[in-house]
Short mmCIF file of C-alpha atoms in Angstrom, two decimals:
data_model
loop_
_atom_site.label_atom_id
_atom_site.label_comp_id
_atom_site.label_asym_id
_atom_site.label_seq_id
_atom_site.Cartn_x
_atom_site.Cartn_y
_atom_site.Cartn_z
CA MET F 1 32.19 -15.26 20.70
CA SER F 2 35.86 -13.86 19.46
CA ARG F 3 35.78 -10.33 17.70
CA ASP F 4 39.04 -10.27 16.07
CA GLY F 5 38.76 -12.41 13.30
CA HIS F 6 40.58 -14.79 15.48
CA ALA F 7 40.24 -19.26 14.79
CA LEU F 8 37.97 -20.45 17.14
CA LEU F 9 37.74 -23.91 17.01
CA VAL F 10 39.22 -26.11 14.69
CA LEU F 11 37.40 -29.38 15.27
CA SER F 12 37.95 -33.19 12.35
CA VAL F 13 36.24 -35.67 10.99
CA THR F 14 36.23 -38.78 8.63
CA MET F 15 33.88 -38.42 6.66
CA PRO F 16 32.99 -42.06 4.89
CA LYS F 17 31.58 -41.42 1.21
CA GLY F 18 28.35 -40.74 0.03
CA GLU F 19 27.78 -39.76 3.59
CA TRP F 20 26.35 -36.12 4.37
CA PHE F 21 25.63 -33.14 7.38
CA ASP F 22 22.10 -31.94 6.27
CA TRP F 23 21.37 -28.49 5.90
CA HIS F 24 21.83 -26.10 8.14
CA LEU F 25 23.86 -23.23 9.81
CA HIS F 26 26.46 -22.26 11.56
CA PRO F 27 26.55 -18.64 14.07
CA GLU F 28 30.28 -18.44 13.44
CA ASN F 29 32.00 -18.11 10.02
CA GLN F 30 33.18 -21.81 8.56
CA PHE F 31 36.08 -22.97 6.93
CA ALA F 32 35.74 -26.22 5.23
CA TRP F 33 39.16 -28.08 3.75
CA ALA F 34 39.57 -32.24 4.13
CA ALA F 35 43.12 -32.89 4.16
CA ASP F 36 42.13 -36.32 2.22
CA GLY F 37 39.12 -36.63 0.10
CA MET F 38 37.28 -35.05 -1.37
CA LEU F 39 33.99 -32.70 -0.27
CA THR F 40 31.03 -31.64 -1.96
CA VAL F 41 29.28 -28.53 -0.25
CA GLN F 42 26.44 -27.13 -1.50
CA VAL F 43 25.01 -23.37 -1.23
CA GLY F 44 21.37 -23.43 -2.66
CA ASP F 45 21.41 -24.02 -6.23
CA ALA F 46 25.74 -23.84 -6.49
CA THR F 47 27.62 -27.22 -5.78
CA TYR F 48 31.22 -26.31 -4.71
CA VAL F 49 33.36 -29.82 -5.23
CA LEU F 50 36.77 -29.59 -3.31
CA PRO F 51 39.86 -31.98 -3.24
CA PRO F 52 42.74 -31.25 -0.71
CA SER F 53 43.67 -28.27 -2.84
CA ARG F 54 40.77 -26.14 -2.88
CA ALA F 55 38.71 -25.15 0.53
CA LEU F 56 35.29 -23.34 1.19
CA TRP F 57 34.81 -19.71 3.24
CA ILE F 58 31.11 -20.38 4.13
CA PRO F 59 30.20 -17.15 6.34
CA ALA F 60 28.14 -17.08 8.90
CA GLY F 61 24.26 -17.83 8.74
CA THR F 62 24.58 -18.78 5.29
CA VAL F 63 22.25 -22.41 4.92
CA HIS F 64 24.46 -25.47 3.61
CA ARG F 65 25.46 -28.64 3.69
CA THR F 66 28.11 -31.24 3.41
CA GLY F 67 28.70 -34.51 2.05
CA ALA F 68 31.65 -36.49 1.14
CA ALA F 69 32.26 -37.04 -2.73
CA SER F 70 34.78 -40.07 -1.07
CA THR F 71 35.63 -41.37 2.34
CA SER F 72 37.43 -37.34 3.78
CA SER F 73 39.01 -35.83 7.14
CA MET F 74 37.38 -33.17 7.10
CA HIS F 75 39.21 -30.08 9.31
CA SER F 76 36.33 -27.21 9.74
CA VAL F 77 38.13 -23.80 10.97
CA TYR F 78 35.29 -22.04 12.76
CA PHE F 79 35.63 -17.78 12.75
CA GLY F 80 34.76 -14.89 14.64
CA GLY F 81 35.03 -11.51 12.57
CA ARG F 82 34.55 -11.39 8.65
CA GLN F 83 36.36 -12.61 5.55
CA TRP F 84 34.26 -12.16 2.25
CA GLY F 85 30.31 -11.82 3.17
CA GLU F 86 29.56 -15.15 0.17
CA PRO F 87 31.08 -18.02 -0.19
CA THR F 88 34.38 -18.06 -1.39
CA VAL F 89 36.81 -20.91 -2.71
CA VAL F 90 40.47 -20.62 -0.80
CA ALA F 91 43.91 -22.75 -2.18
CA VAL F 92 44.84 -24.42 0.09
CA GLY F 93 48.92 -25.10 0.05
CA PRO F 94 51.04 -26.80 2.20
CA LEU F 95 52.19 -24.17 4.66
CA LEU F 96 47.95 -23.74 5.32
CA ALA F 97 47.23 -27.08 5.54
CA GLU F 98 50.07 -27.81 8.07
CA LEU F 99 48.81 -24.74 10.23
CA ILE F 100 45.47 -26.05 9.85
CA ARG F 101 46.24 -30.03 11.76
CA TYR F 102 48.62 -27.74 14.14
CA LEU F 103 45.86 -25.19 15.28
CA ALA F 104 43.70 -28.57 15.54
CA ASP F 105 45.48 -30.14 18.51
CA LEU F 106 43.33 -28.66 21.30
CA THR F 107 45.91 -28.72 23.71
CA LEU F 108 47.91 -25.49 22.04
CA PRO F 109 49.30 -23.09 24.50
CA THR F 110 47.03 -19.39 23.89
CA ALA F 111 50.38 -17.61 22.51
CA PRO F 112 51.08 -19.98 20.14
CA ARG F 113 47.67 -20.71 18.36
CA ARG F 114 47.19 -17.14 18.26
CA ARG F 115 50.36 -16.74 16.19
CA ALA F 116 49.42 -19.60 13.73
CA GLU F 117 46.11 -18.13 14.33
CA ALA F 118 46.86 -14.47 12.71
CA VAL F 119 49.04 -15.93 9.98
CA LEU F 120 46.25 -18.60 8.53
CA ARG F 121 44.05 -15.92 8.40
CA ASP F 122 47.15 -14.22 5.88
CA LEU F 123 47.11 -17.59 3.81
CA LEU F 124 43.30 -17.40 2.93
CA VAL F 125 43.63 -16.05 -1.09
CA PRO F 126 40.43 -16.38 -3.12
CA VAL F 127 40.23 -18.40 -6.23
CA PRO F 128 38.66 -17.18 -8.96
CA VAL F 129 36.36 -19.99 -9.36
CA SER F 130 32.66 -19.76 -11.53
CA THR F 131 30.44 -22.27 -9.39
CA ILE F 132 27.81 -24.65 -11.44
CA HIS F 133 24.61 -24.51 -10.47
CA VAL F 134 22.12 -26.71 -10.96
CA PRO F 135 18.25 -25.47 -10.48
CA THR F 136 15.75 -27.73 -8.37
CA VAL F 137 12.81 -29.18 -10.18
CA SER F 138 9.53 -30.00 -8.99
CA SER F 139 7.87 -33.97 -8.10
CA ARG F 140 7.21 -33.55 -12.04
CA LEU F 141 9.89 -33.55 -13.12
CA ALA F 142 11.83 -35.21 -10.66
CA PRO F 143 12.60 -38.45 -12.49
CA ILE F 144 14.45 -36.76 -15.09
CA ALA F 145 16.59 -35.54 -12.81
CA GLU F 146 17.36 -38.70 -10.60
CA ALA F 147 18.04 -40.47 -13.83
CA LEU F 148 20.06 -37.83 -15.61
CA THR F 149 22.38 -37.48 -12.18
CA ASP F 150 22.59 -41.43 -12.12
CA ASP F 151 23.62 -41.35 -15.82
CA PRO F 152 24.66 -38.03 -16.81
CA ALA F 153 25.07 -39.43 -20.47
CA ASP F 154 21.63 -40.41 -21.01
CA ASP F 155 20.90 -38.99 -23.95
CA ARG F 156 16.93 -39.35 -24.67
CA ASP F 157 15.14 -35.75 -25.75
CA LEU F 158 11.79 -34.28 -23.91
CA ALA F 159 9.81 -36.71 -26.03
CA ALA F 160 10.79 -39.41 -24.42
CA TRP F 161 11.10 -37.83 -21.32
CA GLY F 162 7.78 -37.47 -21.84
CA ARG F 163 6.31 -41.01 -22.26
CA LEU F 164 8.21 -41.62 -19.30
CA VAL F 165 6.65 -38.41 -17.22
CA GLY F 166 3.62 -38.37 -18.54
CA ALA F 167 3.43 -35.01 -20.69
CA SER F 168 4.16 -34.08 -24.12
CA ALA F 169 7.34 -32.03 -24.77
CA ARG F 170 6.27 -29.13 -24.92
CA THR F 171 4.63 -29.08 -21.55
CA LEU F 172 8.29 -30.20 -19.71
CA ALA F 173 10.09 -27.93 -22.24
CA ARG F 174 7.68 -24.57 -20.44
CA SER F 175 7.98 -26.79 -17.15
CA PHE F 176 11.74 -26.90 -17.46
CA VAL F 177 11.75 -23.09 -17.93
CA ALA F 178 8.93 -22.64 -15.59
CA GLU F 179 10.56 -23.84 -12.52
CA THR F 180 14.55 -23.79 -13.54
CA GLY F 181 14.92 -20.57 -15.95
CA MET F 182 16.60 -22.98 -18.07
CA THR F 183 16.17 -24.62 -21.77
CA PHE F 184 15.73 -28.32 -21.06
CA GLY F 185 18.95 -28.58 -22.92
CA THR F 186 20.75 -26.29 -20.72
CA TRP F 187 19.28 -27.67 -17.32
CA ARG F 188 21.42 -30.72 -18.71
CA THR F 189 24.25 -29.12 -19.56
CA GLN F 190 25.15 -28.29 -15.68
CA VAL F 191 23.64 -31.30 -14.20
CA ARG F 192 26.71 -32.72 -16.99
CA LEU F 193 29.54 -30.30 -16.01
CA LEU F 194 28.32 -31.30 -12.35
CA ALA F 195 28.70 -35.07 -12.54
CA SER F 196 32.39 -34.24 -14.12
CA LEU F 197 34.10 -32.10 -11.58
CA PRO F 198 34.62 -34.88 -8.81
CA LEU F 199 36.19 -37.09 -11.10
CA LEU F 200 38.37 -34.80 -12.71
CA ALA F 201 39.42 -33.67 -9.04
CA ALA F 202 40.14 -37.46 -8.78
CA GLY F 203 42.51 -37.19 -11.78
CA MET F 204 40.48 -39.12 -14.61
CA PRO F 205 41.61 -37.54 -17.98
CA VAL F 206 39.36 -35.13 -19.50
CA ALA F 207 38.54 -36.91 -22.77
CA THR F 208 37.57 -41.03 -19.54
CA VAL F 209 35.47 -38.08 -18.10
CA ALA F 210 33.98 -36.11 -21.21
CA ARG F 211 32.21 -39.48 -22.15
CA ARG F 212 31.48 -40.80 -18.35
CA VAL F 213 28.92 -37.03 -18.54
CA GLY F 214 27.48 -37.80 -22.48
CA TYR F 215 29.83 -35.39 -24.69
CA ALA F 216 31.39 -37.91 -27.85
CA THR F 217 34.59 -36.14 -28.40
CA PRO F 218 36.68 -34.48 -25.11
CA SER F 219 36.74 -30.90 -27.64
CA ALA F 220 32.73 -31.07 -26.83
CA PHE F 221 32.69 -31.42 -23.51
CA VAL F 222 35.66 -28.81 -23.01
CA ALA F 223 33.71 -26.04 -24.65
CA ALA F 224 30.83 -26.61 -22.70
CA PHE F 225 32.55 -26.16 -19.64
CA ARG F 226 34.42 -23.09 -20.72
CA ARG F 227 31.31 -21.64 -21.52
CA VAL F 228 30.14 -22.61 -17.99
CA THR F 229 32.98 -21.85 -15.80
CA GLY F 230 35.03 -19.79 -18.22
CA THR F 231 37.68 -21.94 -18.03
CA THR F 232 38.70 -25.60 -18.82
CA PRO F 233 38.79 -28.68 -17.67
CA GLY F 234 42.41 -28.71 -17.32
CA THR F 235 43.17 -26.25 -15.01
CA TYR F 236 39.80 -25.86 -12.59
CA PHE F 237 41.48 -27.85 -10.15
CA THR F 238 45.12 -25.86 -10.56
#
Protein backbone atom coordinates (compact mmCIF):
# COMPACT_ATOMS: atom_id res chain seq x y z
CA MET A 1 0.00 0.00 0.00
CA SER A 2 1.18 3.52 -0.79
CA ARG A 3 2.09 5.53 2.27
CA ASP A 4 2.43 8.89 0.56
CA GLY A 5 -1.24 9.60 -0.07
CA HIS A 6 -1.20 8.78 -3.80
CA ALA A 7 -4.25 7.17 -5.33
CA LEU A 8 -3.90 3.43 -5.49
CA LEU A 9 -6.57 2.61 -8.03
CA VAL A 10 -9.63 3.98 -9.79
CA LEU A 11 -12.40 1.46 -10.43
CA SER A 12 -15.51 2.17 -12.50
CA VAL A 13 -18.75 0.22 -12.55
CA THR A 14 -22.27 0.77 -13.86
CA MET A 15 -24.93 0.20 -11.20
CA PRO A 16 -28.57 -0.33 -12.22
CA LYS A 17 -31.19 1.55 -10.23
CA GLY A 18 -31.88 -0.19 -6.93
CA GLU A 19 -28.65 -2.23 -6.87
CA TRP A 20 -26.71 -2.27 -3.60
CA PHE A 21 -23.27 -3.36 -2.52
CA ASP A 22 -23.96 -4.89 0.89
CA TRP A 23 -22.28 -3.72 4.10
CA HIS A 24 -18.49 -3.89 3.76
CA LEU A 25 -15.28 -1.99 4.44
CA HIS A 26 -12.01 -1.26 2.63
CA PRO A 27 -8.44 -1.26 3.96
CA GLU A 28 -7.85 1.94 1.96
CA ASN A 29 -9.70 5.24 1.95
CA GLN A 30 -12.42 5.31 -0.72
CA PHE A 31 -13.65 8.32 -2.69
CA ALA A 32 -17.05 7.37 -4.15
CA TRP A 33 -18.50 9.41 -7.01
CA ALA A 34 -21.15 8.93 -9.69
CA ALA A 35 -20.29 10.53 -13.03
CA ASP A 36 -23.90 9.93 -14.03
CA GLY A 37 -26.94 9.08 -11.96
CA MET A 38 -27.08 9.21 -8.19
CA LEU A 39 -25.42 7.21 -5.42
CA THR A 40 -26.67 6.57 -1.91
CA VAL A 41 -24.11 5.67 0.75
CA GLN A 42 -25.14 4.55 4.22
CA VAL A 43 -22.74 4.73 7.16
CA GLY A 44 -24.44 3.63 10.36
CA ASP A 45 -27.69 5.61 10.64
CA ALA A 46 -26.41 8.38 8.33
CA THR A 47 -27.36 8.43 4.65
CA TYR A 48 -25.52 10.41 1.99
CA VAL A 49 -27.26 11.13 -1.32
CA LEU A 50 -24.69 11.98 -4.00
CA PRO A 51 -25.57 13.49 -7.39
CA PRO A 52 -22.63 14.05 -9.81
CA SER A 53 -21.79 17.35 -8.10
CA ARG A 54 -21.01 15.52 -4.82
CA ALA A 55 -18.80 12.63 -3.74
CA LEU A 56 -18.04 10.99 -0.41
CA TRP A 57 -14.68 10.39 1.25
CA ILE A 58 -15.01 7.13 3.19
CA PRO A 59 -12.10 6.55 5.61
CA ALA A 60 -10.35 3.19 5.62
CA GLY A 61 -12.06 0.64 7.83
CA THR A 62 -15.47 2.39 7.74
CA VAL A 63 -18.35 -0.07 7.41
CA HIS A 64 -20.78 1.17 4.77
CA ARG A 65 -23.02 0.13 1.93
CA THR A 66 -23.51 1.79 -1.43
CA GLY A 67 -26.56 1.81 -3.67
CA ALA A 68 -27.80 3.41 -6.88
CA ALA A 69 -30.79 5.71 -6.48
CA SER A 70 -30.86 5.77 -10.28
CA THR A 71 -28.78 4.01 -12.91
CA SER A 72 -25.31 5.27 -12.08
CA SER A 73 -21.77 5.26 -13.43
CA MET A 74 -19.83 4.87 -10.18
CA HIS A 75 -16.13 5.67 -9.88
CA SER A 76 -14.20 4.68 -6.76
CA VAL A 77 -10.78 6.17 -6.09
CA TYR A 78 -8.81 4.26 -3.45
CA PHE A 79 -6.18 6.23 -1.54
CA GLY A 80 -3.39 5.52 0.86
CA GLY A 81 -2.44 8.11 3.47
CA ARG A 82 -5.03 10.09 5.42
CA GLN A 83 -7.30 12.98 4.48
CA TRP A 84 -10.22 13.03 6.92
CA GLY A 85 -11.00 10.66 9.77
CA GLU A 86 -14.76 10.57 9.18
CA PRO A 87 -17.02 10.38 6.13
CA THR A 88 -16.82 13.73 4.35
CA VAL A 89 -18.87 15.10 1.47
CA VAL A 90 -16.72 16.68 -1.26
CA ALA A 91 -17.71 19.02 -4.09
CA VAL A 92 -16.99 17.67 -7.58
CA GLY A 93 -16.41 20.32 -10.23
CA PRO A 94 -15.50 19.81 -13.90
CA LEU A 95 -11.73 19.58 -13.31
CA LEU A 96 -11.99 17.00 -10.53
CA ALA A 97 -14.46 14.99 -12.61
CA GLU A 98 -12.11 14.93 -15.60
CA LEU A 99 -9.14 13.96 -13.43
CA ILE A 100 -11.02 10.98 -12.03
CA ARG A 101 -11.90 9.85 -15.55
CA TYR A 102 -8.26 10.39 -16.61
CA LEU A 103 -6.94 8.30 -13.73
CA ALA A 104 -9.39 5.51 -14.55
CA ASP A 105 -7.16 4.70 -17.56
CA LEU A 106 -5.15 1.77 -16.20
CA THR A 107 -2.60 2.14 -19.03
CA LEU A 108 -1.61 5.64 -17.88
CA PRO A 109 2.20 5.79 -17.31
CA THR A 110 3.50 6.31 -13.78
CA ALA A 111 4.86 9.86 -14.16
CA PRO A 112 1.69 11.52 -15.53
CA ARG A 113 -0.39 9.45 -13.12
CA ARG A 114 1.52 10.80 -10.12
CA ARG A 115 1.15 14.38 -11.37
CA ALA A 116 -2.60 13.95 -11.89
CA GLU A 117 -2.98 12.32 -8.46
CA ALA A 118 -1.29 15.29 -6.78
CA VAL A 119 -3.65 17.73 -8.47
CA LEU A 120 -6.66 15.57 -7.66
CA ARG A 121 -5.75 15.52 -3.98
CA ASP A 122 -5.55 19.33 -3.96
CA LEU A 123 -9.07 19.53 -5.41
CA LEU A 124 -10.74 17.61 -2.59
CA VAL A 125 -12.71 20.39 -0.91
CA PRO A 126 -15.22 19.40 1.79
CA VAL A 127 -18.80 20.64 1.64
CA PRO A 128 -20.36 21.59 5.00
CA VAL A 129 -23.58 19.56 4.96
CA SER A 130 -25.50 17.99 7.82
CA THR A 131 -26.50 14.42 7.18
CA ILE A 132 -29.94 13.07 7.97
CA HIS A 133 -30.00 10.21 10.45
CA VAL A 134 -32.79 7.63 10.50
CA PRO A 135 -32.09 5.14 13.31
CA THR A 136 -33.15 1.59 12.60
CA VAL A 137 -35.94 0.03 14.63
CA SER A 138 -36.77 -3.42 15.97
CA SER A 139 -38.96 -5.98 14.26
CA ARG A 140 -41.90 -4.77 16.35
CA LEU A 141 -41.69 -1.31 14.78
CA ALA A 142 -40.50 -2.53 11.38
CA PRO A 143 -43.98 -2.54 9.74
CA ILE A 144 -44.27 1.16 10.54
CA ALA A 145 -40.80 1.89 9.18
CA GLU A 146 -41.51 -0.07 5.99
CA ALA A 147 -44.84 1.65 5.41
CA LEU A 148 -43.39 5.13 5.88
CA THR A 149 -40.40 4.33 3.70
CA ASP A 150 -42.79 3.25 0.94
CA ASP A 151 -45.04 6.29 1.46
CA PRO A 152 -43.48 9.10 3.52
CA ALA A 153 -46.70 11.09 3.15
CA ASP A 154 -48.63 8.53 5.22
CA ASP A 155 -49.98 10.68 8.08
CA ARG A 156 -51.41 8.01 10.38
CA ASP A 157 -50.94 8.79 14.07
CA LEU A 158 -49.62 6.39 16.69
CA ALA A 159 -53.09 5.15 17.57
CA ALA A 160 -53.63 4.07 13.96
CA TRP A 161 -50.18 2.52 13.75
CA GLY A 162 -50.90 0.73 17.01
CA ARG A 163 -53.88 -0.99 15.45
CA LEU A 164 -51.57 -2.19 12.67
CA VAL A 165 -48.94 -3.70 14.97
CA GLY A 166 -51.10 -4.62 17.95
CA ALA A 167 -49.87 -2.12 20.52
CA SER A 168 -51.21 0.97 22.23
CA ALA A 169 -50.15 4.45 21.16
CA ARG A 170 -48.45 4.94 24.52
CA THR A 171 -46.43 1.74 24.12
CA LEU A 172 -45.35 2.74 20.62
CA ALA A 173 -44.36 6.21 21.80
CA ARG A 174 -42.14 4.71 24.52
CA SER A 175 -40.67 2.21 22.06
CA PHE A 176 -39.64 4.88 19.55
CA VAL A 177 -37.88 6.92 22.23
CA ALA A 178 -36.18 3.84 23.69
CA GLU A 179 -34.98 2.49 20.33
CA THR A 180 -34.14 5.64 18.38
CA GLY A 181 -33.66 8.35 20.99
CA MET A 182 -36.38 10.31 19.15
CA THR A 183 -40.09 10.79 19.48
CA PHE A 184 -42.17 9.22 16.75
CA GLY A 185 -42.82 12.65 15.24
CA THR A 186 -39.12 13.52 15.09
CA TRP A 187 -38.23 10.12 13.66
CA ARG A 188 -40.93 10.43 10.97
CA THR A 189 -39.57 13.86 10.06
CA GLN A 190 -36.15 12.30 9.49
CA VAL A 191 -37.72 9.62 7.28
CA ARG A 192 -39.53 12.25 5.24
CA LEU A 193 -36.49 14.47 4.80
CA LEU A 194 -34.35 11.51 3.79
CA ALA A 195 -36.95 10.54 1.19
CA SER A 196 -36.83 14.08 -0.16
CA LEU A 197 -33.10 14.04 -0.97
CA PRO A 198 -33.13 11.93 -4.16
CA LEU A 199 -36.07 13.97 -5.44
CA LEU A 200 -34.29 17.27 -4.75
CA ALA A 201 -31.04 15.98 -6.25
CA ALA A 202 -32.94 15.02 -9.42
CA GLY A 203 -34.16 18.61 -9.75
CA MET A 204 -37.79 18.14 -8.73
CA PRO A 205 -39.45 21.43 -7.66
CA VAL A 206 -39.52 21.98 -3.90
CA ALA A 207 -43.31 22.30 -3.86
CA THR A 208 -43.69 18.90 -5.55
CA VAL A 209 -41.17 17.29 -3.21
CA ALA A 210 -42.94 18.73 -0.18
CA ARG A 211 -46.23 17.17 -1.27
CA ARG A 212 -44.59 13.83 -2.12
CA VAL A 213 -43.08 13.43 1.35
CA GLY A 214 -46.08 14.52 3.37
CA TYR A 215 -46.01 18.27 3.91
CA ALA A 216 -49.16 20.32 3.38
CA THR A 217 -47.21 23.39 2.26
CA PRO A 218 -43.75 24.05 0.80
CA SER A 219 -43.01 26.45 3.65
CA ALA A 220 -43.58 23.73 6.25
CA PHE A 221 -41.21 21.43 4.37
CA VAL A 222 -38.55 24.14 4.01
CA ALA A 223 -38.79 24.95 7.74
CA ALA A 224 -38.36 21.30 8.73
CA PHE A 225 -35.50 20.83 6.28
CA ARG A 226 -33.67 23.91 7.55
CA ARG A 227 -34.19 22.90 11.18
CA VAL A 228 -32.55 19.50 10.59
CA THR A 229 -29.83 20.31 8.03
CA GLY A 230 -29.12 23.97 8.68
CA THR A 231 -29.84 24.93 5.07
CA THR A 232 -32.73 25.06 2.62
CA PRO A 233 -33.78 22.34 0.17
CA GLY A 234 -32.88 24.62 -2.71
CA THR A 235 -29.26 25.05 -1.60
CA TYR A 236 -28.49 21.60 -0.15
CA PHE A 237 -26.92 20.28 -3.36
CA THR A 238 -25.44 23.55 -4.68
